mmCIF file with all atom_site columns, C-alpha atoms in Angstrom:
data_model
loop_
_atom_site.group_PDB
_atom_site.id
_atom_site.type_symbol
_atom_site.label_atom_id
_atom_site.label_alt_id
_atom_site.label_comp_id
_atom_site.label_asym_id
_atom_site.label_entity_id
_atom_site.label_seq_id
_atom_site.pdbx_PDB_ins_code
_atom_site.Cartn_x
_atom_site.Cartn_y
_atom_site.Cartn_z
_atom_site.occupancy
_atom_site.B_iso_or_equiv
_atom_site.pdbx_formal_charge
_atom_site.auth_seq_id
_atom_site.auth_comp_id
_atom_site.auth_asym_id
_atom_site.auth_atom_id
_atom_site.pdbx_PDB_model_num
ATOM 1   C CA . UNK A 1 1   ? 7.324   14.496  6.413   1.00 0.00 ? 1   UNK A CA 1
ATOM 2   C CA . UNK A 1 2   ? 6.975   13.211  2.899   1.00 0.00 ? 2   UNK A CA 1
ATOM 3   C CA . UNK A 1 3   ? 3.697   13.810  1.120   1.00 0.00 ? 3   UNK A CA 1
ATOM 4   C CA . UNK A 1 4   ? 2.399   12.229  -2.043  1.00 0.00 ? 4   UNK A CA 1
ATOM 5   C CA . UNK A 1 5   ? -0.228  13.976  -4.146  1.00 0.00 ? 5   UNK A CA 1
ATOM 6   C CA . UNK A 1 6   ? -2.366  12.472  -6.859  1.00 0.00 ? 6   UNK A CA 1
ATOM 7   C CA . UNK A 1 7   ? -4.395  15.299  -8.310  1.00 0.00 ? 7   UNK A CA 1
ATOM 8   C CA . UNK A 1 8   ? -6.723  13.191  -10.457 1.00 0.00 ? 8   UNK A CA 1
ATOM 9   C CA . UNK A 1 9   ? -9.345  11.409  -8.330  1.00 0.00 ? 9   UNK A CA 1
ATOM 10  C CA . UNK A 1 10  ? -10.874 9.754   -11.420 1.00 0.00 ? 10  UNK A CA 1
ATOM 11  C CA . UNK A 1 11  ? -9.904  9.163   -15.001 1.00 0.00 ? 11  UNK A CA 1
ATOM 12  C CA . UNK A 1 12  ? -11.242 7.171   -17.905 1.00 0.00 ? 12  UNK A CA 1
ATOM 13  C CA . UNK A 1 13  ? -9.754  5.937   -21.151 1.00 0.00 ? 13  UNK A CA 1
ATOM 14  C CA . UNK A 1 14  ? -10.961 4.019   -24.142 1.00 0.00 ? 14  UNK A CA 1
ATOM 15  C CA . UNK A 1 15  ? -9.688  0.511   -24.601 1.00 0.00 ? 15  UNK A CA 1
ATOM 16  C CA . UNK A 1 16  ? -6.434  0.377   -26.603 1.00 0.00 ? 16  UNK A CA 1
ATOM 17  C CA . UNK A 1 17  ? -5.652  4.030   -25.963 1.00 0.00 ? 17  UNK A CA 1
ATOM 18  C CA . UNK A 1 18  ? -2.965  5.550   -23.755 1.00 0.00 ? 18  UNK A CA 1
ATOM 19  C CA . UNK A 1 19  ? -3.524  7.266   -20.424 1.00 0.00 ? 19  UNK A CA 1
ATOM 20  C CA . UNK A 1 20  ? -1.205  9.056   -18.020 1.00 0.00 ? 20  UNK A CA 1
ATOM 21  C CA . UNK A 1 21  ? -1.758  9.252   -14.274 1.00 0.00 ? 21  UNK A CA 1
ATOM 22  C CA . UNK A 1 22  ? -0.071  12.057  -12.353 1.00 0.00 ? 22  UNK A CA 1
ATOM 23  C CA . UNK A 1 23  ? 1.809   11.942  -9.076  1.00 0.00 ? 23  UNK A CA 1
ATOM 24  C CA . UNK A 1 24  ? 3.875   14.570  -7.301  1.00 0.00 ? 24  UNK A CA 1
ATOM 25  C CA . UNK A 1 25  ? 5.689   14.267  -4.028  1.00 0.00 ? 25  UNK A CA 1
ATOM 26  C CA . UNK A 1 26  ? 7.466   16.442  -1.551  1.00 0.00 ? 26  UNK A CA 1
ATOM 27  C CA . UNK A 1 27  ? 10.762  15.477  0.011   1.00 0.00 ? 27  UNK A CA 1
ATOM 28  C CA . UNK A 1 28  ? 14.118  16.915  0.955   1.00 0.00 ? 28  UNK A CA 1
ATOM 29  C CA . UNK A 1 29  ? 15.830  13.587  0.361   1.00 0.00 ? 29  UNK A CA 1
ATOM 30  C CA . UNK A 1 30  ? 18.080  13.025  -2.633  1.00 0.00 ? 30  UNK A CA 1
ATOM 31  C CA . UNK A 1 31  ? 17.668  9.274   -2.733  1.00 0.00 ? 31  UNK A CA 1
ATOM 32  C CA . UNK A 1 32  ? 14.358  7.466   -2.408  1.00 0.00 ? 32  UNK A CA 1
ATOM 33  C CA . UNK A 1 33  ? 12.039  5.003   -4.098  1.00 0.00 ? 33  UNK A CA 1
ATOM 34  C CA . UNK A 1 34  ? 8.779   5.571   -5.899  1.00 0.00 ? 34  UNK A CA 1
ATOM 35  C CA . UNK A 1 35  ? 6.099   3.018   -6.669  1.00 0.00 ? 35  UNK A CA 1
ATOM 36  C CA . UNK A 1 36  ? 2.848   2.610   -8.498  1.00 0.00 ? 36  UNK A CA 1
ATOM 37  C CA . UNK A 1 37  ? 0.413   0.090   -7.048  1.00 0.00 ? 37  UNK A CA 1
ATOM 38  C CA . UNK A 1 38  ? -2.778  -1.149  -8.679  1.00 0.00 ? 38  UNK A CA 1
ATOM 39  C CA . UNK A 1 39  ? -5.861  -2.090  -6.674  1.00 0.00 ? 39  UNK A CA 1
ATOM 40  C CA . UNK A 1 40  ? -8.532  -3.765  -8.834  1.00 0.00 ? 40  UNK A CA 1
ATOM 41  C CA . UNK A 1 41  ? -12.069 -4.366  -7.556  1.00 0.00 ? 41  UNK A CA 1
ATOM 42  C CA . UNK A 1 42  ? -10.773 -7.530  -5.897  1.00 0.00 ? 42  UNK A CA 1
ATOM 43  C CA . UNK A 1 43  ? -8.969  -5.176  -3.433  1.00 0.00 ? 43  UNK A CA 1
ATOM 44  C CA . UNK A 1 44  ? -5.638  -6.910  -3.888  1.00 0.00 ? 44  UNK A CA 1
ATOM 45  C CA . UNK A 1 45  ? -2.725  -4.457  -3.908  1.00 0.00 ? 45  UNK A CA 1
ATOM 46  C CA . UNK A 1 46  ? -0.416  -5.239  -6.812  1.00 0.00 ? 46  UNK A CA 1
ATOM 47  C CA . UNK A 1 47  ? 2.945   -3.606  -7.463  1.00 0.00 ? 47  UNK A CA 1
ATOM 48  C CA . UNK A 1 48  ? 2.981   -2.261  -11.014 1.00 0.00 ? 48  UNK A CA 1
ATOM 49  C CA . UNK A 1 49  ? 6.318   -0.525  -11.278 1.00 0.00 ? 49  UNK A CA 1
ATOM 50  C CA . UNK A 1 50  ? 9.043   1.060   -9.147  1.00 0.00 ? 50  UNK A CA 1
ATOM 51  C CA . UNK A 1 51  ? 11.711  3.672   -9.696  1.00 0.00 ? 51  UNK A CA 1
ATOM 52  C CA . UNK A 1 52  ? 14.904  4.372   -7.806  1.00 0.00 ? 52  UNK A CA 1
ATOM 53  C CA . UNK A 1 53  ? 15.543  8.093   -7.605  1.00 0.00 ? 53  UNK A CA 1
ATOM 54  C CA . UNK A 1 54  ? 19.242  7.720   -8.325  1.00 0.00 ? 54  UNK A CA 1
ATOM 55  C CA . UNK A 1 55  ? 18.472  6.154   -11.696 1.00 0.00 ? 55  UNK A CA 1
ATOM 56  C CA . UNK A 1 56  ? 17.872  8.628   -14.472 1.00 0.00 ? 56  UNK A CA 1
ATOM 57  C CA . UNK A 1 57  ? 16.365  6.048   -16.792 1.00 0.00 ? 57  UNK A CA 1
ATOM 58  C CA . UNK A 1 58  ? 12.611  5.755   -16.546 1.00 0.00 ? 58  UNK A CA 1
ATOM 59  C CA . UNK A 1 59  ? 11.339  2.361   -15.431 1.00 0.00 ? 59  UNK A CA 1
ATOM 60  C CA . UNK A 1 60  ? 9.274   0.274   -17.854 1.00 0.00 ? 60  UNK A CA 1
ATOM 61  C CA . UNK A 1 61  ? 7.230   -2.864  -17.338 1.00 0.00 ? 61  UNK A CA 1
ATOM 62  C CA . UNK A 1 62  ? 5.525   -4.034  -20.524 1.00 0.00 ? 62  UNK A CA 1
ATOM 63  C CA . UNK A 1 63  ? 2.671   -1.585  -21.198 1.00 0.00 ? 63  UNK A CA 1
ATOM 64  C CA . UNK A 1 64  ? 3.457   0.444   -18.079 1.00 0.00 ? 64  UNK A CA 1
ATOM 65  C CA . UNK A 1 65  ? 6.114   3.122   -18.002 1.00 0.00 ? 65  UNK A CA 1
ATOM 66  C CA . UNK A 1 66  ? 6.893   6.108   -15.849 1.00 0.00 ? 66  UNK A CA 1
ATOM 67  C CA . UNK A 1 67  ? 8.021   9.646   -16.502 1.00 0.00 ? 67  UNK A CA 1
ATOM 68  C CA . UNK A 1 68  ? 10.254  10.477  -13.569 1.00 0.00 ? 68  UNK A CA 1
ATOM 69  C CA . UNK A 1 69  ? 11.147  14.149  -13.307 1.00 0.00 ? 69  UNK A CA 1
ATOM 70  C CA . UNK A 1 70  ? 13.308  14.428  -10.190 1.00 0.00 ? 70  UNK A CA 1
ATOM 71  C CA . UNK A 1 71  ? 13.722  18.192  -10.214 1.00 0.00 ? 71  UNK A CA 1
ATOM 72  C CA . UNK A 1 72  ? 10.002  18.681  -10.560 1.00 0.00 ? 72  UNK A CA 1
ATOM 73  C CA . UNK A 1 73  ? 9.298   15.893  -8.030  1.00 0.00 ? 73  UNK A CA 1
ATOM 74  C CA . UNK A 1 74  ? 6.945   14.300  -10.496 1.00 0.00 ? 74  UNK A CA 1
ATOM 75  C CA . UNK A 1 75  ? 6.346   10.607  -11.128 1.00 0.00 ? 75  UNK A CA 1
ATOM 76  C CA . UNK A 1 76  ? 3.632   9.926   -13.678 1.00 0.00 ? 76  UNK A CA 1
ATOM 77  C CA . UNK A 1 77  ? 2.461   6.531   -14.883 1.00 0.00 ? 77  UNK A CA 1
ATOM 78  C CA . UNK A 1 78  ? 1.707   5.898   -18.529 1.00 0.00 ? 78  UNK A CA 1
ATOM 79  C CA . UNK A 1 79  ? -0.434  2.951   -19.523 1.00 0.00 ? 79  UNK A CA 1
ATOM 80  C CA . UNK A 1 80  ? -0.258  2.103   -23.200 1.00 0.00 ? 80  UNK A CA 1
ATOM 81  C CA . UNK A 1 81  ? -2.773  0.000   -25.112 1.00 0.00 ? 81  UNK A CA 1
ATOM 82  C CA . UNK A 1 82  ? -5.196  0.142   -22.181 1.00 0.00 ? 82  UNK A CA 1
ATOM 83  C CA . UNK A 1 83  ? -7.082  -3.043  -21.444 1.00 0.00 ? 83  UNK A CA 1
ATOM 84  C CA . UNK A 1 84  ? -10.334 -3.628  -19.593 1.00 0.00 ? 84  UNK A CA 1
ATOM 85  C CA . UNK A 1 85  ? -8.352  -5.396  -16.879 1.00 0.00 ? 85  UNK A CA 1
ATOM 86  C CA . UNK A 1 86  ? -6.488  -2.176  -16.174 1.00 0.00 ? 86  UNK A CA 1
ATOM 87  C CA . UNK A 1 87  ? -9.622  -0.780  -14.536 1.00 0.00 ? 87  UNK A CA 1
ATOM 88  C CA . UNK A 1 88  ? -8.571  -0.205  -10.934 1.00 0.00 ? 88  UNK A CA 1
ATOM 89  C CA . UNK A 1 89  ? -7.464  2.284   -8.318  1.00 0.00 ? 89  UNK A CA 1
ATOM 90  C CA . UNK A 1 90  ? -3.861  3.317   -8.840  1.00 0.00 ? 90  UNK A CA 1
ATOM 91  C CA . UNK A 1 91  ? -1.746  4.486   -5.927  1.00 0.00 ? 91  UNK A CA 1
ATOM 92  C CA . UNK A 1 92  ? 1.534   6.314   -6.075  1.00 0.00 ? 92  UNK A CA 1
ATOM 93  C CA . UNK A 1 93  ? 3.832   5.653   -3.124  1.00 0.00 ? 93  UNK A CA 1
ATOM 94  C CA . UNK A 1 94  ? 7.093   7.015   -1.730  1.00 0.00 ? 94  UNK A CA 1
ATOM 95  C CA . UNK A 1 95  ? 9.709   5.391   0.441   1.00 0.00 ? 95  UNK A CA 1
ATOM 96  C CA . UNK A 1 96  ? 12.943  6.648   1.906   1.00 0.00 ? 96  UNK A CA 1
ATOM 97  C CA . UNK A 1 97  ? 15.759  4.106   1.992   1.00 0.00 ? 97  UNK A CA 1
ATOM 98  C CA . UNK A 1 98  ? 17.101  2.953   5.317   1.00 0.00 ? 98  UNK A CA 1
ATOM 99  C CA . UNK A 1 99  ? 13.822  3.885   6.921   1.00 0.00 ? 99  UNK A CA 1
ATOM 100 C CA . UNK A 1 100 ? 12.300  0.583   7.990   1.00 0.00 ? 100 UNK A CA 1
ATOM 101 C CA . UNK A 1 101 ? 10.414  0.168   4.716   1.00 0.00 ? 101 UNK A CA 1
ATOM 102 C CA . UNK A 1 102 ? 8.079   2.994   5.746   1.00 0.00 ? 102 UNK A CA 1
ATOM 103 C CA . UNK A 1 103 ? 5.975   3.566   2.606   1.00 0.00 ? 103 UNK A CA 1
ATOM 104 C CA . UNK A 1 104 ? 3.624   6.537   2.136   1.00 0.00 ? 104 UNK A CA 1
ATOM 105 C CA . UNK A 1 105 ? 0.758   6.481   -0.331  1.00 0.00 ? 105 UNK A CA 1
ATOM 106 C CA . UNK A 1 106 ? -1.102  9.088   -2.326  1.00 0.00 ? 106 UNK A CA 1
ATOM 107 C CA . UNK A 1 107 ? -4.889  9.286   -2.269  1.00 0.00 ? 107 UNK A CA 1
ATOM 108 C CA . UNK A 1 108 ? -5.246  7.229   -5.442  1.00 0.00 ? 108 UNK A CA 1
ATOM 109 C CA . UNK A 1 109 ? -6.702  7.664   -8.926  1.00 0.00 ? 109 UNK A CA 1
ATOM 110 C CA . UNK A 1 110 ? -9.647  5.603   -10.027 1.00 0.00 ? 110 UNK A CA 1
ATOM 111 C CA . UNK A 1 111 ? -9.093  4.542   -13.640 1.00 0.00 ? 111 UNK A CA 1
ATOM 112 C CA . UNK A 1 112 ? -11.886 3.160   -15.771 1.00 0.00 ? 112 UNK A CA 1
ATOM 113 C CA . UNK A 1 113 ? -11.118 1.579   -19.119 1.00 0.00 ? 113 UNK A CA 1
ATOM 114 C CA . UNK A 1 114 ? -14.121 1.752   -21.412 1.00 0.00 ? 114 UNK A CA 1
ATOM 115 C CA . UNK A 1 115 ? -14.800 -0.766  -24.165 1.00 0.00 ? 115 UNK A CA 1
ATOM 116 C CA . UNK B 2 1   ? -0.371  -21.053 -2.493  1.00 0.00 ? 1   UNK B CA 1
ATOM 117 C CA . UNK B 2 2   ? -1.478  -17.905 -0.732  1.00 0.00 ? 2   UNK B CA 1
ATOM 118 C CA . UNK B 2 3   ? 1.483   -15.695 0.164   1.00 0.00 ? 3   UNK B CA 1
ATOM 119 C CA . UNK B 2 4   ? -0.181  -13.316 2.621   1.00 0.00 ? 4   UNK B CA 1
ATOM 120 C CA . UNK B 2 5   ? -3.561  -14.321 3.966   1.00 0.00 ? 5   UNK B CA 1
ATOM 121 C CA . UNK B 2 6   ? -5.989  -12.536 6.236   1.00 0.00 ? 6   UNK B CA 1
ATOM 122 C CA . UNK B 2 7   ? -9.006  -13.775 8.134   1.00 0.00 ? 7   UNK B CA 1
ATOM 123 C CA . UNK B 2 8   ? -11.745 -12.878 8.067   1.00 0.00 ? 8   UNK B CA 1
ATOM 124 C CA . UNK B 2 9   ? -12.233 -11.117 4.737   1.00 0.00 ? 9   UNK B CA 1
ATOM 125 C CA . UNK B 2 10  ? -15.378 -9.432  6.009   1.00 0.00 ? 10  UNK B CA 1
ATOM 126 C CA . UNK B 2 11  ? -16.228 -8.503  9.562   1.00 0.00 ? 11  UNK B CA 1
ATOM 127 C CA . UNK B 2 12  ? -19.427 -6.834  10.676  1.00 0.00 ? 12  UNK B CA 1
ATOM 128 C CA . UNK B 2 13  ? -19.793 -5.977  14.336  1.00 0.00 ? 13  UNK B CA 1
ATOM 129 C CA . UNK B 2 14  ? -21.453 -3.639  16.801  1.00 0.00 ? 14  UNK B CA 1
ATOM 130 C CA . UNK B 2 15  ? -19.941 -0.573  18.390  1.00 0.00 ? 15  UNK B CA 1
ATOM 131 C CA . UNK B 2 16  ? -18.151 -1.298  21.624  1.00 0.00 ? 16  UNK B CA 1
ATOM 132 C CA . UNK B 2 17  ? -17.171 -4.845  20.707  1.00 0.00 ? 17  UNK B CA 1
ATOM 133 C CA . UNK B 2 18  ? -13.614 -6.196  20.648  1.00 0.00 ? 18  UNK B CA 1
ATOM 134 C CA . UNK B 2 19  ? -12.443 -7.950  17.505  1.00 0.00 ? 19  UNK B CA 1
ATOM 135 C CA . UNK B 2 20  ? -9.302  -9.402  15.982  1.00 0.00 ? 20  UNK B CA 1
ATOM 136 C CA . UNK B 2 21  ? -8.042  -9.750  12.442  1.00 0.00 ? 21  UNK B CA 1
ATOM 137 C CA . UNK B 2 22  ? -5.464  -12.408 11.736  1.00 0.00 ? 22  UNK B CA 1
ATOM 138 C CA . UNK B 2 23  ? -2.633  -12.280 9.227   1.00 0.00 ? 23  UNK B CA 1
ATOM 139 C CA . UNK B 2 24  ? -0.288  -15.011 8.159   1.00 0.00 ? 24  UNK B CA 1
ATOM 140 C CA . UNK B 2 25  ? 2.487   -15.053 5.579   1.00 0.00 ? 25  UNK B CA 1
ATOM 141 C CA . UNK B 2 26  ? 4.265   -18.105 4.202   1.00 0.00 ? 26  UNK B CA 1
ATOM 142 C CA . UNK B 2 27  ? 7.014   -16.206 2.421   1.00 0.00 ? 27  UNK B CA 1
ATOM 143 C CA . UNK B 2 28  ? 9.557   -16.507 5.193   1.00 0.00 ? 28  UNK B CA 1
ATOM 144 C CA . UNK B 2 29  ? 9.582   -12.740 5.608   1.00 0.00 ? 29  UNK B CA 1
ATOM 145 C CA . UNK B 2 30  ? 10.820  -11.049 8.730   1.00 0.00 ? 30  UNK B CA 1
ATOM 146 C CA . UNK B 2 31  ? 8.737   -7.902  8.677   1.00 0.00 ? 31  UNK B CA 1
ATOM 147 C CA . UNK B 2 32  ? 4.976   -7.492  8.679   1.00 0.00 ? 32  UNK B CA 1
ATOM 148 C CA . UNK B 2 33  ? 2.730   -4.451  8.476   1.00 0.00 ? 33  UNK B CA 1
ATOM 149 C CA . UNK B 2 34  ? -0.810  -3.285  9.025   1.00 0.00 ? 34  UNK B CA 1
ATOM 150 C CA . UNK B 2 35  ? -2.377  -0.611  6.859   1.00 0.00 ? 35  UNK B CA 1
ATOM 151 C CA . UNK B 2 36  ? -5.786  1.058   7.074   1.00 0.00 ? 36  UNK B CA 1
ATOM 152 C CA . UNK B 2 37  ? -7.702  2.104   3.954   1.00 0.00 ? 37  UNK B CA 1
ATOM 153 C CA . UNK B 2 38  ? -10.566 4.442   4.740   1.00 0.00 ? 38  UNK B CA 1
ATOM 154 C CA . UNK B 2 39  ? -13.791 5.008   2.827   1.00 0.00 ? 39  UNK B CA 1
ATOM 155 C CA . UNK B 2 40  ? -12.045 7.482   0.527   1.00 0.00 ? 40  UNK B CA 1
ATOM 156 C CA . UNK B 2 41  ? -9.481  4.815   -0.365  1.00 0.00 ? 41  UNK B CA 1
ATOM 157 C CA . UNK B 2 42  ? -6.683  6.594   1.476   1.00 0.00 ? 42  UNK B CA 1
ATOM 158 C CA . UNK B 2 43  ? -4.111  4.002   2.543   1.00 0.00 ? 43  UNK B CA 1
ATOM 159 C CA . UNK B 2 44  ? -2.015  4.632   5.624   1.00 0.00 ? 44  UNK B CA 1
ATOM 160 C CA . UNK B 2 45  ? 0.451   2.528   7.546   1.00 0.00 ? 45  UNK B CA 1
ATOM 161 C CA . UNK B 2 46  ? -0.459  1.721   11.139  1.00 0.00 ? 46  UNK B CA 1
ATOM 162 C CA . UNK B 2 47  ? 2.200   -0.667  12.419  1.00 0.00 ? 47  UNK B CA 1
ATOM 163 C CA . UNK B 2 48  ? 5.295   -2.512  11.351  1.00 0.00 ? 48  UNK B CA 1
ATOM 164 C CA . UNK B 2 49  ? 6.816   -5.496  13.132  1.00 0.00 ? 49  UNK B CA 1
ATOM 165 C CA . UNK B 2 50  ? 10.256  -6.974  12.571  1.00 0.00 ? 50  UNK B CA 1
ATOM 166 C CA . UNK B 2 51  ? 11.102  -10.251 14.250  1.00 0.00 ? 51  UNK B CA 1
ATOM 167 C CA . UNK B 2 52  ? 8.326   -9.706  16.736  1.00 0.00 ? 52  UNK B CA 1
ATOM 168 C CA . UNK B 2 53  ? 9.507   -6.209  17.574  1.00 0.00 ? 53  UNK B CA 1
ATOM 169 C CA . UNK B 2 54  ? 7.463   -3.098  16.856  1.00 0.00 ? 54  UNK B CA 1
ATOM 170 C CA . UNK B 2 55  ? 9.443   -0.793  14.561  1.00 0.00 ? 55  UNK B CA 1
ATOM 171 C CA . UNK B 2 56  ? 6.780   1.553   13.170  1.00 0.00 ? 56  UNK B CA 1
ATOM 172 C CA . UNK B 2 57  ? 3.908   2.724   15.304  1.00 0.00 ? 57  UNK B CA 1
ATOM 173 C CA . UNK B 2 58  ? 1.947   5.510   13.722  1.00 0.00 ? 58  UNK B CA 1
ATOM 174 C CA . UNK B 2 59  ? -0.393  7.638   15.715  1.00 0.00 ? 59  UNK B CA 1
ATOM 175 C CA . UNK B 2 60  ? -3.336  5.306   16.079  1.00 0.00 ? 60  UNK B CA 1
ATOM 176 C CA . UNK B 2 61  ? -5.655  4.986   19.073  1.00 0.00 ? 61  UNK B CA 1
ATOM 177 C CA . UNK B 2 62  ? -4.329  2.652   21.716  1.00 0.00 ? 62  UNK B CA 1
ATOM 178 C CA . UNK B 2 63  ? -7.485  0.612   21.196  1.00 0.00 ? 63  UNK B CA 1
ATOM 179 C CA . UNK B 2 64  ? -5.508  -0.904  18.330  1.00 0.00 ? 64  UNK B CA 1
ATOM 180 C CA . UNK B 2 65  ? -2.843  -3.360  19.354  1.00 0.00 ? 65  UNK B CA 1
ATOM 181 C CA . UNK B 2 66  ? -0.749  -5.549  17.082  1.00 0.00 ? 66  UNK B CA 1
ATOM 182 C CA . UNK B 2 67  ? 0.294   -8.917  18.400  1.00 0.00 ? 67  UNK B CA 1
ATOM 183 C CA . UNK B 2 68  ? 2.926   -11.107 16.789  1.00 0.00 ? 68  UNK B CA 1
ATOM 184 C CA . UNK B 2 69  ? 3.128   -14.643 18.192  1.00 0.00 ? 69  UNK B CA 1
ATOM 185 C CA . UNK B 2 70  ? 5.861   -15.492 15.688  1.00 0.00 ? 70  UNK B CA 1
ATOM 186 C CA . UNK B 2 71  ? 7.390   -13.911 12.635  1.00 0.00 ? 71  UNK B CA 1
ATOM 187 C CA . UNK B 2 72  ? 4.861   -15.513 10.277  1.00 0.00 ? 72  UNK B CA 1
ATOM 188 C CA . UNK B 2 73  ? 1.860   -13.973 12.047  1.00 0.00 ? 73  UNK B CA 1
ATOM 189 C CA . UNK B 2 74  ? 0.805   -10.457 12.909  1.00 0.00 ? 74  UNK B CA 1
ATOM 190 C CA . UNK B 2 75  ? -2.681  -10.102 14.340  1.00 0.00 ? 75  UNK B CA 1
ATOM 191 C CA . UNK B 2 76  ? -4.540  -6.857  14.881  1.00 0.00 ? 76  UNK B CA 1
ATOM 192 C CA . UNK B 2 77  ? -6.712  -6.515  17.972  1.00 0.00 ? 77  UNK B CA 1
ATOM 193 C CA . UNK B 2 78  ? -9.196  -3.697  18.208  1.00 0.00 ? 78  UNK B CA 1
ATOM 194 C CA . UNK B 2 79  ? -10.954 -2.903  21.471  1.00 0.00 ? 79  UNK B CA 1
ATOM 195 C CA . UNK B 2 80  ? -14.111 -0.885  21.996  1.00 0.00 ? 80  UNK B CA 1
ATOM 196 C CA . UNK B 2 81  ? -14.852 -0.560  18.298  1.00 0.00 ? 81  UNK B CA 1
ATOM 197 C CA . UNK B 2 82  ? -16.127 2.794   17.032  1.00 0.00 ? 82  UNK B CA 1
ATOM 198 C CA . UNK B 2 83  ? -17.969 3.767   13.856  1.00 0.00 ? 83  UNK B CA 1
ATOM 199 C CA . UNK B 2 84  ? -14.835 5.467   12.541  1.00 0.00 ? 84  UNK B CA 1
ATOM 200 C CA . UNK B 2 85  ? -12.955 2.196   12.642  1.00 0.00 ? 85  UNK B CA 1
ATOM 201 C CA . UNK B 2 86  ? -14.937 1.003   9.633   1.00 0.00 ? 86  UNK B CA 1
ATOM 202 C CA . UNK B 2 87  ? -12.375 0.533   6.882   1.00 0.00 ? 87  UNK B CA 1
ATOM 203 C CA . UNK B 2 88  ? -10.435 -2.056  4.945   1.00 0.00 ? 88  UNK B CA 1
ATOM 204 C CA . UNK B 2 89  ? -7.385  -3.297  6.824   1.00 0.00 ? 89  UNK B CA 1
ATOM 205 C CA . UNK B 2 90  ? -4.459  -4.681  4.873   1.00 0.00 ? 90  UNK B CA 1
ATOM 206 C CA . UNK B 2 91  ? -1.672  -6.834  6.132   1.00 0.00 ? 91  UNK B CA 1
ATOM 207 C CA . UNK B 2 92  ? 1.638   -6.894  4.261   1.00 0.00 ? 92  UNK B CA 1
ATOM 208 C CA . UNK B 2 93  ? 5.033   -8.507  4.635   1.00 0.00 ? 93  UNK B CA 1
ATOM 209 C CA . UNK B 2 94  ? 8.560   -8.078  3.358   1.00 0.00 ? 94  UNK B CA 1
ATOM 210 C CA . UNK B 2 95  ? 12.007  -9.389  3.948   1.00 0.00 ? 95  UNK B CA 1
ATOM 211 C CA . UNK B 2 96  ? 13.637  -7.739  6.904   1.00 0.00 ? 96  UNK B CA 1
ATOM 212 C CA . UNK B 2 97  ? 13.413  -3.997  6.480   1.00 0.00 ? 97  UNK B CA 1
ATOM 213 C CA . UNK B 2 98  ? 17.071  -3.849  5.650   1.00 0.00 ? 98  UNK B CA 1
ATOM 214 C CA . UNK B 2 99  ? 18.660  -1.146  3.553   1.00 0.00 ? 99  UNK B CA 1
ATOM 215 C CA . UNK B 2 100 ? 17.759  0.113   1.190   1.00 0.00 ? 100 UNK B CA 1
ATOM 216 C CA . UNK B 2 101 ? 14.271  -1.410  1.109   1.00 0.00 ? 101 UNK B CA 1
ATOM 217 C CA . UNK B 2 102 ? 12.383  -4.603  0.358   1.00 0.00 ? 102 UNK B CA 1
ATOM 218 C CA . UNK B 2 103 ? 9.192   -5.036  -1.618  1.00 0.00 ? 103 UNK B CA 1
ATOM 219 C CA . UNK B 2 104 ? 6.026   -5.407  0.408   1.00 0.00 ? 104 UNK B CA 1
ATOM 220 C CA . UNK B 2 105 ? 3.512   -8.109  -0.460  1.00 0.00 ? 105 UNK B CA 1
ATOM 221 C CA . UNK B 2 106 ? -0.060  -7.379  0.500   1.00 0.00 ? 106 UNK B CA 1
ATOM 222 C CA . UNK B 2 107 ? -2.853  -9.577  1.744   1.00 0.00 ? 107 UNK B CA 1
ATOM 223 C CA . UNK B 2 108 ? -6.385  -9.405  0.283   1.00 0.00 ? 108 UNK B CA 1
ATOM 224 C CA . UNK B 2 109 ? -7.667  -7.043  2.952   1.00 0.00 ? 109 UNK B CA 1
ATOM 225 C CA . UNK B 2 110 ? -10.346 -7.318  5.628   1.00 0.00 ? 110 UNK B CA 1
ATOM 226 C CA . UNK B 2 111 ? -13.370 -5.099  5.320   1.00 0.00 ? 111 UNK B CA 1
ATOM 227 C CA . UNK B 2 112 ? -14.481 -4.104  8.812   1.00 0.00 ? 112 UNK B CA 1
ATOM 228 C CA . UNK B 2 113 ? -17.924 -2.584  9.246   1.00 0.00 ? 113 UNK B CA 1
ATOM 229 C CA . UNK B 2 114 ? -18.914 -1.202  12.627  1.00 0.00 ? 114 UNK B CA 1
ATOM 230 C CA . UNK B 2 115 ? -22.655 -0.675  13.111  1.00 0.00 ? 115 UNK B CA 1
#
């Protein structure tokens, strides 16, 4: 079974600075998908960014980018120019293709952006 | 317009009661899901339905039963509620879980408290 590990239960960053959230996963698959979801205090789950394992180029969405290290099974999220609205729980998730969209989440990292 | 909606958003009830949480999506998706987020924020899939057919059924007590009257609705019935059922329950939907995968859209969650 695939497992997703987020080793940082809580993190904080000053507004406008950069922060990196860690995620590692365990799989024997060669092709899969990785996601970062954001859950603000409103509880809504919001997709931040996704990465296809067969793509070597790291995904980027505005201030959010990932560092995907396939050999190390690492998928970290970098948030640049942190904003107060980035305060949220962040979940890393893993999905095998052709597997009924079965998505597995890590335990989450609570990020606080301080003014 | 709300894409994935859940009712109620909050539910407080006594142990032993039977309750239902409703989920509706207006995205025209074929697949719907139920997730449970416990007090430690750990998010885990419970069920997945595709065209009214159960395709993922994780190991959950049989007191939990998903019911899909049509592809736009997936309700969660819980019988004989226990204290450990207290959690936030999320509904999600996606296009048919066809290869390789389709993005899931989440509802706002229902916070269930069992007293």
